[in-house]
């Protein structure tokens, strides 16, 4: 988002893909009078448009779907009271965020006076994204400063902090490289610490200024994708707005396991290849080629038992199956213990059609595509797998550019089909189907053991690696713990990004050493150490519907087709869109409970207005 010129305020919002309203203690302390109209929008003020705190707050407001305007002081025309409000009866914003402590100095005295007078007149709150502690913030001079790794990289929620951040359990992890200050509240200051650091310091707290306005003070820097930002900014935004605002959030983790019933080729640690990838090795070592040291990887009954227990206690596994893998094994051997155990444990999993034989459909005719989809549905009916027949993932996401695919999806009634998020991150339609992007990972399809996984990872990112715009090579081989920590961080970033897109792995990752568990277990353990709010695990259809709402909300906000304000305990939402609009709203008296509050998607009819009661 660039700088604003000629006094223009730039509006930004992105659709939320989940729902949460926080109504922690203190949410009603600063509040407008009952007869004051307050627009449901945030004002984000930057000194020069370059602060990391600016980008962090833009990211947070966008991913929650909270409308906001950005004002860059160095390039905008002077701020006037008329920009902020109509007299004392109509506020154009419900809270103000200063991107850094440089903002007050970048504003003329009359501009700062206009902002602070606006906050006081309407009982609004202010957040400082990063501040040097001083008496102006109700704090003493810092006793220490530096990267958080040297100051103590974990904060503790106080009683007031737990009330303001009810979705968190208590420990707040700060990235070690982030700069911070250690300072204590000043004696006699009306200061409440929310996140406490070493020696009684406040890393995040609230001061009540002489004008009665509450100002949140953070003494640790923040930028996009920082851990403490992912943990705290959603609660800080909720505090800023008094608990009621447009926008919703959830934390999501859905795991798809492809190729169930089938076998997978195995990575050869000697030849650094997979046999199907080329003739770099031979099965018997002839032809001047080294022998392949591989056998295919296929789950065993004990792997199913482990997966079923995990699926019931951690995160439900979506088994993306190929019926031919079962039928062929039974035809060859007369029975298949893997099939028998999967069917016995079928209720522990969710099931998704992956085509019958897993062919590459890029050049397949219409009849073959339809047959592959239909035969796998028939298999599920025959053996009693509980599937949604309108969901599909093609083998290797193939066939999606095939001109016959739209007709095949229409003929078979497919409504949602999987795509690869690394290649096609946005949903699109083919026939009756809508693409659901799925996150790939560095948990490879062709490994059953940790040794194979680490060997291939180091080949990809070290031995055979070439730096590109998308790949950064390692400077030395990774250890197992370094690999796990890297993948854990990537997956957690997706989980905390208000994003329902599923992750996908393969059946080999449930076999032998269980390479999926090696990454997923630390992800879930870390999540549960941080959060009270439960992980959400949407189905393909649910995730697709959430992404569609996201896109629609983004569109109507960008077009200026929705206006919302609060007045007398209600949110009034009006739309000029030609069709009904689904609007995310947090801080309700009734709705879906998550992480300490109630929220919902509210339907506003075309050209209509709805009034929704608010909890605070």
Short mmCIF file of N, CA and C in Angstrom, two decimals, residues 299-307 341 510 512:
data_model
loop_
_atom_site.label_atom_id
_atom_site.label_comp_id
_atom_site.label_asym_id
_atom_site.label_seq_id
_atom_site.Cartn_x
_atom_site.Cartn_y
_atom_site.Cartn_z
N UNK A 299 1.01 -48.10 3.12
CA UNK A 299 0.62 -48.24 4.52
C UNK A 299 0.32 -49.68 4.87
N UNK A 300 0.48 -49.99 6.15
CA UNK A 300 0.12 -51.29 6.70
C UNK A 300 -1.00 -51.08 7.71
N UNK A 301 -1.67 -52.16 8.12
CA UNK A 301 -2.76 -52.02 9.09
C UNK A 301 -2.36 -51.27 10.35
N UNK A 302 -1.15 -51.50 10.86
CA UNK A 302 -0.73 -50.79 12.08
C UNK A 302 -0.64 -49.28 11.85
N UNK A 303 -0.33 -48.88 10.61
CA UNK A 303 -0.28 -47.46 10.29
C UNK A 303 -1.68 -46.84 10.33
N UNK A 304 -2.67 -47.63 9.93
CA UNK A 304 -4.05 -47.16 9.99
C UNK A 304 -4.49 -46.99 11.43
N UNK A 305 -4.13 -47.95 12.28
CA UNK A 305 -4.49 -47.87 13.69
C UNK A 305 -3.92 -46.60 14.31
N UNK A 306 -2.65 -46.31 14.01
CA UNK A 306 -2.02 -45.09 14.52
C UNK A 306 -2.71 -43.86 13.96
N UNK A 307 -3.00 -43.86 12.66
CA UNK A 307 -3.63 -42.70 12.03
C UNK A 307 -5.03 -42.45 12.58
N UNK A 341 -8.46 -52.88 7.28
CA UNK A 341 -8.31 -52.01 8.45
C UNK A 341 -8.82 -50.60 8.17
N UNK A 510 2.07 -41.43 6.32
CA UNK A 510 1.44 -42.10 7.46
C UNK A 510 2.07 -43.47 7.71
N UNK A 512 5.38 -46.32 8.00
CA UNK A 512 6.74 -46.48 8.54
C UNK A 512 7.02 -45.48 9.67
#
